[in-house]
XYZ file of C-alpha atoms in Angstrom:
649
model
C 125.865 70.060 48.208
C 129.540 71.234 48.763
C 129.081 74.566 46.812
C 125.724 75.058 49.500
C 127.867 73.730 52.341
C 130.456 76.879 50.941
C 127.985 78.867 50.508
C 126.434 79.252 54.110
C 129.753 79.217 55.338
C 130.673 82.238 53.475
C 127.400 84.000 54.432
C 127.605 82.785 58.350
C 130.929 85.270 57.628
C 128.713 88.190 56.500
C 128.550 91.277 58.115
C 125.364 92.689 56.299
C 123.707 89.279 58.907
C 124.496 91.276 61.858
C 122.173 93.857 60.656
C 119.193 91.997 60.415
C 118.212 90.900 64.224
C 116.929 95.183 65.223
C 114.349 94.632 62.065
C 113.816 91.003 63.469
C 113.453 91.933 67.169
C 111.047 95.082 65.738
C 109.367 92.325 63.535
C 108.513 90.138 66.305
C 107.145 92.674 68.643
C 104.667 93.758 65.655
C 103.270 90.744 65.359
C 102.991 89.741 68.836
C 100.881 93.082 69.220
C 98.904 92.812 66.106
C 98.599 89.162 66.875
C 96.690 89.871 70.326
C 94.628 92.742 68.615
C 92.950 90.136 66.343
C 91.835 87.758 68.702
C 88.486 89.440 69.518
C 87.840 88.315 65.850
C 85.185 85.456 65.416
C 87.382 83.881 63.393
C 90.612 83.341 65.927
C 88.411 82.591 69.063
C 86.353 79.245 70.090
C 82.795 79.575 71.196
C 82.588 77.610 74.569
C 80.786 74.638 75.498
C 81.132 71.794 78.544
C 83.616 69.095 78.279
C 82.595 67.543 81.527
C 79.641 65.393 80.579
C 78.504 64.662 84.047
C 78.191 68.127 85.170
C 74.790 67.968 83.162
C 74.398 71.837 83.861
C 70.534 73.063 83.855
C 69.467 69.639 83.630
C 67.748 69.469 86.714
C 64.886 70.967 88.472
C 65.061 73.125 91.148
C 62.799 74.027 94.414
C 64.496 76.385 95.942
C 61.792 79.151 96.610
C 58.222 79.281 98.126
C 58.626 79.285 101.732
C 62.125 79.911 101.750
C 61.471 83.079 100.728
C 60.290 84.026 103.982
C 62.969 82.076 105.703
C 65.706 84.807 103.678
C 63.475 87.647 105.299
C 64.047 86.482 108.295
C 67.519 85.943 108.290
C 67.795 88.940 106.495
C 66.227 90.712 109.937
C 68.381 88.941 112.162
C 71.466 89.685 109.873
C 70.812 93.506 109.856
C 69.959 93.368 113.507
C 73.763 92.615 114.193
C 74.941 95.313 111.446
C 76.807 97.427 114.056
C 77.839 94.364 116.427
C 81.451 93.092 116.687
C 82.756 90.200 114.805
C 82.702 88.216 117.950
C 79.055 88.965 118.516
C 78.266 88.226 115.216
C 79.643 84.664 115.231
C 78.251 83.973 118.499
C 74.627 84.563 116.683
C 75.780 82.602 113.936
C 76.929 79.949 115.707
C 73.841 79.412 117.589
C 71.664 79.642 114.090
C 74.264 76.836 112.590
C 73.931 74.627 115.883
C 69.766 74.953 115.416
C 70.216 73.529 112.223
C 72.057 70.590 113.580
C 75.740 71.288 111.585
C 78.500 71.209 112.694
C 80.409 74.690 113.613
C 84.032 75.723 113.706
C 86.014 79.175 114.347
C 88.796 80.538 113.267
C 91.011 83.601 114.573
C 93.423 84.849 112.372
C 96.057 87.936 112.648
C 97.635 89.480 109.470
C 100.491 92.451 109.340
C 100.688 94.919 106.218
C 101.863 98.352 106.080
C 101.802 98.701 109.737
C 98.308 97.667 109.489
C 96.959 94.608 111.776
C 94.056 92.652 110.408
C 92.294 90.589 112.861
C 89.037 88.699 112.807
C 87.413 85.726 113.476
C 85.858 82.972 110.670
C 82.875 81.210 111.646
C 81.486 77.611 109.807
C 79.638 75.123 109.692
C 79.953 71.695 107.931
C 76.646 69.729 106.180
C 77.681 66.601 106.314
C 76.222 64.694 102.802
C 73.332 61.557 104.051
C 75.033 59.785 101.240
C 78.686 60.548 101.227
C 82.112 59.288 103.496
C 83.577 62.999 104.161
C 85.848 62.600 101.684
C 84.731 65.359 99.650
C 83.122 69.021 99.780
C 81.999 71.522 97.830
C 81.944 75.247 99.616
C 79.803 78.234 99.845
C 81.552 81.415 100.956
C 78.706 84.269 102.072
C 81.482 87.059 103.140
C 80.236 89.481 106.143
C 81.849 92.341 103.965
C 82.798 91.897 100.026
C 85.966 93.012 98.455
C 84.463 96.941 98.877
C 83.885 96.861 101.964
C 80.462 96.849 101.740
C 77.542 95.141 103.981
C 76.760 91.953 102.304
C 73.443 91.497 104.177
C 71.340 89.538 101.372
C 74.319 87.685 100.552
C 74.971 86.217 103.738
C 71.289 85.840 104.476
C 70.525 83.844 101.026
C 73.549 81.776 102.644
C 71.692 81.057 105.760
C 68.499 80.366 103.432
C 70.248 78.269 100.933
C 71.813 75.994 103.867
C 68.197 75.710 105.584
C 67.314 74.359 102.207
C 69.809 71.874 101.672
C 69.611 70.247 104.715
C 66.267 68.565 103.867
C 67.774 67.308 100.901
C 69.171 63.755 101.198
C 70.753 63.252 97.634
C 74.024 65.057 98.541
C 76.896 62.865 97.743
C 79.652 65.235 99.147
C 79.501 67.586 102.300
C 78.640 71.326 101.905
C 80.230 73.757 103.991
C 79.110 77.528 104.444
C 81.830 79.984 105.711
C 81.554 82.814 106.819
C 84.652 85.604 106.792
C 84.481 88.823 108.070
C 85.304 90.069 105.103
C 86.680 88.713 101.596
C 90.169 89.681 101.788
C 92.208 88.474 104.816
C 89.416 86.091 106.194
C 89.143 83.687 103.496
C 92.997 83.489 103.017
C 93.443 82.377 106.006
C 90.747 79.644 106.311
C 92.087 77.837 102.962
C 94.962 78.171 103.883
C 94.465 76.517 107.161
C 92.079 74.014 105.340
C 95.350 73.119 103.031
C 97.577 72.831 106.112
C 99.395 75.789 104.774
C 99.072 78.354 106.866
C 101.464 80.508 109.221
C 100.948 79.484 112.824
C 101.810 82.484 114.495
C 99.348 84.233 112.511
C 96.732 81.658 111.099
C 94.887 79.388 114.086
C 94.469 75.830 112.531
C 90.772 74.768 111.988
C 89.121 72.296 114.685
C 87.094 70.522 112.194
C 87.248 69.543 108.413
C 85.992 67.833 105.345
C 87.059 66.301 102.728
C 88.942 67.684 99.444
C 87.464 70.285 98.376
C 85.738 70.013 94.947
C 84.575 73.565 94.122
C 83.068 76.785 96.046
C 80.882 79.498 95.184
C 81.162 83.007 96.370
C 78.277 85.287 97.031
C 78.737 89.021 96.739
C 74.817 90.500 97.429
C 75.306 94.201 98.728
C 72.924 95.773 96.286
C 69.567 95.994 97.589
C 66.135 95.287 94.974
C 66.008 92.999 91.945
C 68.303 92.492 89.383
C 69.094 91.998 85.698
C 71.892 89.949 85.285
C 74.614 88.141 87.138
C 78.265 89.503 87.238
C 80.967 86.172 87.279
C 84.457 87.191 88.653
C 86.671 84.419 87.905
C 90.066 85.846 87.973
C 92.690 84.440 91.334
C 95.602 85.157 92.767
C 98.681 85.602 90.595
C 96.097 85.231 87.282
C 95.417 81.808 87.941
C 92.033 80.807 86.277
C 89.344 78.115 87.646
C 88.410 75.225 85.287
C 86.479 76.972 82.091
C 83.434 74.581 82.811
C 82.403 76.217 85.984
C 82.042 79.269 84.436
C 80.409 77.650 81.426
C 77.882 76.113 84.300
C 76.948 79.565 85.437
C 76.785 81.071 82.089
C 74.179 77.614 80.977
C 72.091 77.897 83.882
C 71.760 81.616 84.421
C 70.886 82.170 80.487
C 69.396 78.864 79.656
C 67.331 77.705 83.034
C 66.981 81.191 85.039
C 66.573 83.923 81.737
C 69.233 85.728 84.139
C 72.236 87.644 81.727
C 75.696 86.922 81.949
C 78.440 89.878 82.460
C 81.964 89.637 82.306
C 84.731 92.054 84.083
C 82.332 94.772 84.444
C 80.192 95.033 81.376
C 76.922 94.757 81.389
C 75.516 95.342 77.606
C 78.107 93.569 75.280
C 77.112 93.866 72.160
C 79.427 90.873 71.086
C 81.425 93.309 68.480
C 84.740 94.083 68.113
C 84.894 96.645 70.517
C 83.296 94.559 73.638
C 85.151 91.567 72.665
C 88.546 93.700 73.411
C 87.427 95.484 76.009
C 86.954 92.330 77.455
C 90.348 90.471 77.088
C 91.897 93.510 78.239
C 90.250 94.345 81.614
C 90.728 90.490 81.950
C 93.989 91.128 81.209
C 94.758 93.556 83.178
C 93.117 91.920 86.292
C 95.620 88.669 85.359
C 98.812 90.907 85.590
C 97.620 92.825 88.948
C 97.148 89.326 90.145
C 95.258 90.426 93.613
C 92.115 88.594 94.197
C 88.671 89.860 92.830
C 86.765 88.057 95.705
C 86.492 85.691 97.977
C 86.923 82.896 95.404
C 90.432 84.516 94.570
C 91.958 82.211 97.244
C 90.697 79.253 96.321
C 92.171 78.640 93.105
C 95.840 78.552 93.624
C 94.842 75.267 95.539
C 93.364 74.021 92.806
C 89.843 74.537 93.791
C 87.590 75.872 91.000
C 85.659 79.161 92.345
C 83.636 81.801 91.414
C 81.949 84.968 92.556
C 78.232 85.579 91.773
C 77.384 89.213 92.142
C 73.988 90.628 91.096
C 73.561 94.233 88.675
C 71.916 96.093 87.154
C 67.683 96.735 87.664
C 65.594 93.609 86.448
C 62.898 91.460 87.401
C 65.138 89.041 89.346
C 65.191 88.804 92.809
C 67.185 86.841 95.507
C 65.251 83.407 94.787
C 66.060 83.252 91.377
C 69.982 83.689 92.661
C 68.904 80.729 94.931
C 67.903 78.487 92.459
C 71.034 79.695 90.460
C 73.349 78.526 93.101
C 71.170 75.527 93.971
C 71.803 74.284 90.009
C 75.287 74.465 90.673
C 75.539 72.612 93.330
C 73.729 70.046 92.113
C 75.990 69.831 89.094
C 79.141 69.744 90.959
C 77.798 66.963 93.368
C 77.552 64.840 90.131
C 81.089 64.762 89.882
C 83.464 62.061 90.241
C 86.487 63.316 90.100
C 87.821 67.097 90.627
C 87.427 69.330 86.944
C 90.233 68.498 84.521
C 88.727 68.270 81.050
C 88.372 71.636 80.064
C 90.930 75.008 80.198
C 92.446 76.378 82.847
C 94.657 78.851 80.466
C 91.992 81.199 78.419
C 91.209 84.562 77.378
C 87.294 85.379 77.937
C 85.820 87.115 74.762
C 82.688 87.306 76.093
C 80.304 84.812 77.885
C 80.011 82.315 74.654
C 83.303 82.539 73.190
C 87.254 81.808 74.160
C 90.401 82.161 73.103
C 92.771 79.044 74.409
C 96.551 79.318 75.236
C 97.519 77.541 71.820
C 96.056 80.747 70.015
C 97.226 83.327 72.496
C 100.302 82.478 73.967
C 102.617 83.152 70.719
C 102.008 86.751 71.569
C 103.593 87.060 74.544
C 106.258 84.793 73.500
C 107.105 86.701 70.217
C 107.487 89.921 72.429
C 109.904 87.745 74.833
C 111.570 86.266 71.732
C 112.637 89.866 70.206
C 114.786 90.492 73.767
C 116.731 86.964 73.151
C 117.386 87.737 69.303
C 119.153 90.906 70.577
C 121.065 89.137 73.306
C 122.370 86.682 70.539
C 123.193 89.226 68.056
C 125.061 91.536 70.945
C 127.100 88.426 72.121
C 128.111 87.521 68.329
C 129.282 91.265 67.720
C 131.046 91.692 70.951
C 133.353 89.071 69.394
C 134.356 90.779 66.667
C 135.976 94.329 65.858
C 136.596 96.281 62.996
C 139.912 96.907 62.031
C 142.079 98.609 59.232
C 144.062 96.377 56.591
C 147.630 98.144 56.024
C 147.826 98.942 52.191
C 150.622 96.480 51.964
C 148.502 93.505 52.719
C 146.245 93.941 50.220
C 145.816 92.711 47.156
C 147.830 93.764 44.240
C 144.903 95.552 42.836
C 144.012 98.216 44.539
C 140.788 99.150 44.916
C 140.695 102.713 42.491
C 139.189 105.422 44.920
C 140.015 109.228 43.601
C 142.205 110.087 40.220
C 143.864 112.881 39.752
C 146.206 114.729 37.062
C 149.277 116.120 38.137
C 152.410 117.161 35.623
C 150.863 114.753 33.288
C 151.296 111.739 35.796
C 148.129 110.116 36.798
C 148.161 109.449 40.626
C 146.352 106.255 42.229
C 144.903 106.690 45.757
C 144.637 103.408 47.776
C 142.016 102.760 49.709
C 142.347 101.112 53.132
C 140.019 98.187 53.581
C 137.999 97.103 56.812
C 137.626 93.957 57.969
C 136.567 92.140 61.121
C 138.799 89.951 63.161
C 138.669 87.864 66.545
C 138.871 89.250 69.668
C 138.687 88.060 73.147
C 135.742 89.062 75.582
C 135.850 90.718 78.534
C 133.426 89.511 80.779
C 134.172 90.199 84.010
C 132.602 94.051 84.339
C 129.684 93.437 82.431
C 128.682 90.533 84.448
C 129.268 92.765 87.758
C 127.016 95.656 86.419
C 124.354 93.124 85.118
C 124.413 91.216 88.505
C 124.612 94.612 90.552
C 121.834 96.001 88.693
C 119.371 92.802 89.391
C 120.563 92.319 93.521
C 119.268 96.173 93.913
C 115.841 95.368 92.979
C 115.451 93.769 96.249
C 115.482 97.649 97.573
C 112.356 98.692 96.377
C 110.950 95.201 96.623
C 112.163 95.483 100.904
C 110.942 99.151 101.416
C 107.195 98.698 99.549
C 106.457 95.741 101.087
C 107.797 96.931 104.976
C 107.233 100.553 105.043
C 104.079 101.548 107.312
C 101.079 102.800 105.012
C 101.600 106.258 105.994
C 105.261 106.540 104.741
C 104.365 104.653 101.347
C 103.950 107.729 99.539
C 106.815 109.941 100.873
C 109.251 106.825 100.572
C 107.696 106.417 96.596
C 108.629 109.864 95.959
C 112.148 109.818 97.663
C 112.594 106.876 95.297
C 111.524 108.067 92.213
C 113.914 111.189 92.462
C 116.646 108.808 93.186
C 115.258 106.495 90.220
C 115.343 109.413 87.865
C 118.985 110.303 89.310
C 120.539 107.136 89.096
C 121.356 105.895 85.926
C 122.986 109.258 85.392
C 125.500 109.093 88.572
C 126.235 105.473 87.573
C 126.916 106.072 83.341
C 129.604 108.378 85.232
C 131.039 106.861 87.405
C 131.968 104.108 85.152
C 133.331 106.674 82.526
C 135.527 108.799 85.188
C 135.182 107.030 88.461
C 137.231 103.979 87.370
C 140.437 103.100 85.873
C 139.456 101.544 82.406
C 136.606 103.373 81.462
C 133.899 100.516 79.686
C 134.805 99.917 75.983
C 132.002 99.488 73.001
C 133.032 95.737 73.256
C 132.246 96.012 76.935
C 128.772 97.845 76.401
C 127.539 95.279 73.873
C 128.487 92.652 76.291
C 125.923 94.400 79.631
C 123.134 94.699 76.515
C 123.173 91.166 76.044
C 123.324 90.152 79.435
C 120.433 92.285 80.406
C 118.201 91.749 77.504
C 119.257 87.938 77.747
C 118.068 87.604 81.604
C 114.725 89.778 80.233
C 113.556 87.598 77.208
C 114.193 84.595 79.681
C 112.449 85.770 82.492
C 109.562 86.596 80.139
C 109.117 83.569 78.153
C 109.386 81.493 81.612
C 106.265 83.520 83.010
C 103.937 83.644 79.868
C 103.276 80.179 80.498
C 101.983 80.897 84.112
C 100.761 84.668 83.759
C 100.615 85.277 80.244
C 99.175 88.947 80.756
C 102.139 90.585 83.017
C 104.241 88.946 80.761
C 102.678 90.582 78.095
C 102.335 93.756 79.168
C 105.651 93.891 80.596
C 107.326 92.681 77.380
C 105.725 95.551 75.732
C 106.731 98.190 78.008
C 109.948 96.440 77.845
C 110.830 96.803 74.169
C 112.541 99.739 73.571
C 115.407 98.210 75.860
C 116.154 96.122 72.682
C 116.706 98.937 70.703
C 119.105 101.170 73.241
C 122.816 101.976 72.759
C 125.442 103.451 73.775
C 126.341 106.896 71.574
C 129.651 107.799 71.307
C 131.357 110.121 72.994
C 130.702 114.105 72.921
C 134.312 114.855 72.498
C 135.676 112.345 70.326
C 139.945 112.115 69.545
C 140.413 113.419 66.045
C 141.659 111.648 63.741
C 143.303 111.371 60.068
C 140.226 110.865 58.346
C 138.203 113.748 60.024
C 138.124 117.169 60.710
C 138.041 118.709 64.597
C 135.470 120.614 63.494
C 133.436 117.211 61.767
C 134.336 115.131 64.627
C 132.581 118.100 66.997
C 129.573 118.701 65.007
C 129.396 114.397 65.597
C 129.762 114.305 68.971
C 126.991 117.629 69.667
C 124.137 114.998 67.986
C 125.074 112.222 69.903
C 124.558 114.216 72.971
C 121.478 114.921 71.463
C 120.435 111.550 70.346
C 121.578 110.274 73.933
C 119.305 112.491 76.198
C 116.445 112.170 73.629
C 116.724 108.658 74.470
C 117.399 108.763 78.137
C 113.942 110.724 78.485
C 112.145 108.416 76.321
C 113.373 105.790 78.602
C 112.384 107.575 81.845
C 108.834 108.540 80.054
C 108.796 104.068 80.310
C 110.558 103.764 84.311
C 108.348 101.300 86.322
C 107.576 104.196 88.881
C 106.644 106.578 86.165
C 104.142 103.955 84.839
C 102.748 102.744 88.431
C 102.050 106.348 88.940
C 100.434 107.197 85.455
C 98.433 103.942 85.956
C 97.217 104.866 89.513
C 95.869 108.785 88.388
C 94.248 106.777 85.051
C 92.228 104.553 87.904
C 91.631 107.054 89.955
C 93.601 105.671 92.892
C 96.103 106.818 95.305
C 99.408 105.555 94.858
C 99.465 104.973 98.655
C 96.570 102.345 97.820
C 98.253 100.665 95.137
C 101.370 99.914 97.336
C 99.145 99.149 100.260
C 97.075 96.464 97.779
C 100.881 94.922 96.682
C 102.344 94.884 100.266
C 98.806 93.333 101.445
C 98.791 90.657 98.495
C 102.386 90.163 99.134
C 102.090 88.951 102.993
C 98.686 87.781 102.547
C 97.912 86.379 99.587
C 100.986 85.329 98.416
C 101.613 87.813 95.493
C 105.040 87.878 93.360
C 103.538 90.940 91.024
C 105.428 93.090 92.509
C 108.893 90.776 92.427
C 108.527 90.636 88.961
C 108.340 94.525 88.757
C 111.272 95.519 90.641
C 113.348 92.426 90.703
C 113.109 91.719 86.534
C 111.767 94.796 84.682
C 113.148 97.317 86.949
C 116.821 96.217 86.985
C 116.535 95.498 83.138
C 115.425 99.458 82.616
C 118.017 100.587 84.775
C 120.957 98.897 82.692
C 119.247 99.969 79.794
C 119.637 103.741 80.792
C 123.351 102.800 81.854
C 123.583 102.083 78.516
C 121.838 104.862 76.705
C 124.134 107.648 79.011
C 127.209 105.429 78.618
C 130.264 106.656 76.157
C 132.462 103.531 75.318
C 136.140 103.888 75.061
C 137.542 101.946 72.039
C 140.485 100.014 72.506
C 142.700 102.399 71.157
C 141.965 105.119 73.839
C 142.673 103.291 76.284
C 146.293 102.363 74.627
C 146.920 106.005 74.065
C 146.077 106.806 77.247
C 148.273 104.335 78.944
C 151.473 105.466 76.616
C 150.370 109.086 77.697
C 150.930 107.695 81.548
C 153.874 105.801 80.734
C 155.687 109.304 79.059
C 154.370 111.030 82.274
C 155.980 108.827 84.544
């Protein structure tokens, strides 16, 4: 045990260990990426089932056609009747329909600010109050006047109308039903949960003049399309990635397949084929979706209140029509008036493979957090070498045997060259620029975070472009301003030191959020990772020195000057703006709607993408840059240069 003890001490000593955490960091970002490429496999994902017994899914019969069809075509004519009325005149109308079915009817004005954009409008509901419940809870269905394209939702809000008719004969409702009805799905239904939550603004948000109870559940529906259909599209994904409980969507999927013959799609595709390539196409538009973390519908707002919701939207050309989406939602319904107690058994962290399989957060999760870890190996490593420097042994203080370098003859006396060992010794850190620089560096990403989220739509894209050319500028006028703008020029020590800082506020930041949105995390991390492998190159015109030519010492410095600006540009290929506006041409989008959609989801919705963009990864990139243009001063320059002063003066 002693000789181990000895032995670990000695190799804690080890240089060659130092080495080791840039094949580690490289190691664990490998993984993580290989490690989320596999999960579309069979054989790493879960096939789905219900863990809430009492939801009893498809278990019951439903009546919801007949008759009512005609009562939908009649709603339907009095909905497009009002197609080009106000929103005022609409809820008037609406009103009057809910009060001839004997609910109860609320309004709601509201008045949101974006981009120099106003958003005003009214929400209209009514409440069904459940024969055999106490108010104490609800369950809610959402029939938007517009959906999340802006788009007429006529059969939507009319199968609404029907479905409400319908339920109102019923008497075995145990908790109240409530239809609402937003102008459209964006602004609208923020501001009624919010208000419903007691969370709302005010001065922009009117409070609502009746309620319910808790709210158990709500179902969206998104019916623009016009004809039958062939399957039923389930958007699931909320603000800021949160997820409803995996059951609901398991209830739609049960029903819709096993009770209605209706298909299943997830985030936009309609034939999966349940291979390998679906299956990843899959977790990564669900992925993506998580990171943007806007909302995807009208159920988007629900969730972060812990309200399970879903959108129902009909594709595709079938043999379904609108009372087969009735007796969809009316299945639903009845399952989530079976339950006692809010969903809580089941997921709420997942990756959807397809409709009938899963991946959980136990399986997932590592992936993100090995891309996280490699920044916080790097941080450590940085912080241990900082503490150290190499240094010269004088030939007198070493050993009596010398180490035998070069032998030569000379007059018949054999010569013995010494050679001068290196070793590392103590030294103290200096803290206090690093720590400035670091701190600087993450107190200006409240710039761009300030001017996207307050600039007026139509100065979005002038002010992105102004900032991007001052982005790309940057890091250059600040790498030289700390070489010949101040005093004491940064040494290597010093350069190490920001590295760690940086990369140790990054792999912190990350691991922290891959518990709550696993996908920016993810995707950030990735983006992310060459930071972990920049450094500062030495300087183009290094001091000669006894053991090197001028002319080697030049031919050194010309390919780091190379190797530096290679790496600045690979670094500015990876700058947040250059990859919002790669992103934005790939989707076919304007990058004055992308910044419009962040500033609207920021005062809205509540969104903190865009805070971990330009207050985490941004500031991170920027020191990294710093870093790559930087030319550290050893400590003996700077002693040379002060005895230069000192003979001067």
């Amino acid at each position: 045990m002693p000789r181990l003890l000895s032995a670990a001490m000695a190799l804690r000593r080890d240089p060659r260990l130092l080495k080791l955490p840039p094949y580690l960091s490289l190691l664990c970002i490998v993984v993580g990426v290989v490690w989320l490429l596999v999960l579309p496999l069979d054989e790493y994902s879960r096939r789905t089932y219900i863990s809430e017994n009492a939801l009893l899914p498809g278990q019951v019969h439903t009546y919801f056609g007949g008759s009512d069809q005609n009562v939908f075509r009649a709603y339907k004519h009095e909905i497009n009747a009002l197609e080009n009325s106000t929103n005022s005149q609409v809820n008037d109308e609406l009103e009057t329909i809910f009060k001839g079915l004997g609910l109860k009817v609320g309004r709601q004005n509201y008045t949101y600010h974006s981009s120099g954009n106003t958003y005003v409008g009214e929400n209209v509901y009514a409440i069904l109050q459940a024969p055999r419940g106490d108010a104490t809870e609800a369950i809610v269905l959402v029939a938007a006047w517009k959906n999340v394209e802006e788009e007429f939702n006529r059969n939507g809000l009319a199968l609404g109308l029907a479905l409400t008719r319908y339920f109102k004969r019923w008497s075995l409702w145990s908790k109240d039903i409530i239809l609402v009805v937003p102008p459209d799905s964006r602004a609208g239904m923020q501001a009624w949960v919010d208000a419903y939550h007691d969370a709302h603004d005010p001065s922009q948000v009117a409070p609502l003049p009746i309620k319910s109870g808790a709210l158990q559940g709500a179902i969206a529906l998104d019916y623009a399309q016009e004809g039958r259909f062939e399957s039923i599209a389930i958007a699931y994904d909320g603000v800021n990635g949160q997820l409803p409980n995996l059951d609901l969507i398991n209830s739609v999927v049960n029903i819709a397949s096993g009770q209605m013959g209706m298909g299943s799609a997830l985030q936009g595709i309609l034939k999966h084929s349940q291979k390998y390539d679906d299956n990843l196409a899959t977790v990564l538009r669900g992925m993506l979706n998580q990171a943007l973390g806007h909302a995807t519908g009208p159920h988007s707002s629900f969730i972060p209140y812990h309200v399970d919701a879903v959108t129902l939207r009909p594709v595709g050309n079938g043999w379904h029509d609108e009372m087969g989406l009735g007796r969809l939602v009316e299945g639903l319904f009845r399952s989530l008036n079976n339950l006692l107690e809010k969903l809580h058994q089941s997921f709420f962290f997942y990756l959807l493979i397809h409709k009938h399989r899963f991946v959980s957060i136990g399986t997932y999760l590592p992936s993100a957090m090995l891309v996280a870890a490699n920044f916080t190996i790097m941080a450590i490593a940085l912080w241990v070498k900082s503490g150290y420097r190499e240094v010269n042994v004088p030939k007198e203080e070493q050993e009596k045997k010398p180490e035998i370098g070069e032998t030569k003859e000379s007059e018949g006396v054999k010569e013995v060259k010494e050679v001068a060992k290196s070793t590392s010794v103590p030294v103290e850190r200096e803290i206090l620029l690093p720590l400035t620089l670091v701190a600087g560096c993450q107190f200006l990403g409240v710039i761009p975070l300030f001017a996207f989220n307050q600039t007026p739509s139509s100065l979005l894209t002038p002010i992105f472009i102004l900032f991007a050319i001052i982005n790309a500028g940057l890091p250059h006028l600040a790498s030289y301003f700390l070489t010949n703008g101040i005093r004491k020029p940064p040494t290597a020590q010093q350069y190490l030191l920001i590295r760690s800082f940086s990369l140790l506020l990054l792999g912190m930041f990350l691991s922290s959020l891959a518990t709550l949105n696993f996908s920016l995390a993810f995707i950030i991390g990735v983006l992310s990772s060459p930071l972990s492998f920049s450094r500062a190159w030495p300087s183009s015109s290094p001091s000669p020195s006894a053991s090197s030519s001028p002319s080697t010492n030049t031919e050194k410095g010309v390919n780091a000057a190379v190797f530096r600006y290679v790496h600045s540009a690979l670094l500015h290929a990876l700058a947040p703006p250059v990859v919002l506006l790669i992103s934005s041409a790939l989707a076919g989008v304007s990058i004055q709607s992308v910044l419009e959609e962040a500033a609207f989801g920021w005062h809205v919705w509540g969104m903190y993408t865009q805070l971990v963009v330009w207050c985490v990864w941004w500031p991170a990139w920027l020191v990294g840059q710093i870093i790559v243009l930087g030319q550290p001063k050893e400590a003996g320059d700077r002693s040379t240069g002060n005895e230069k002063e000192k003979k001067n003066a």
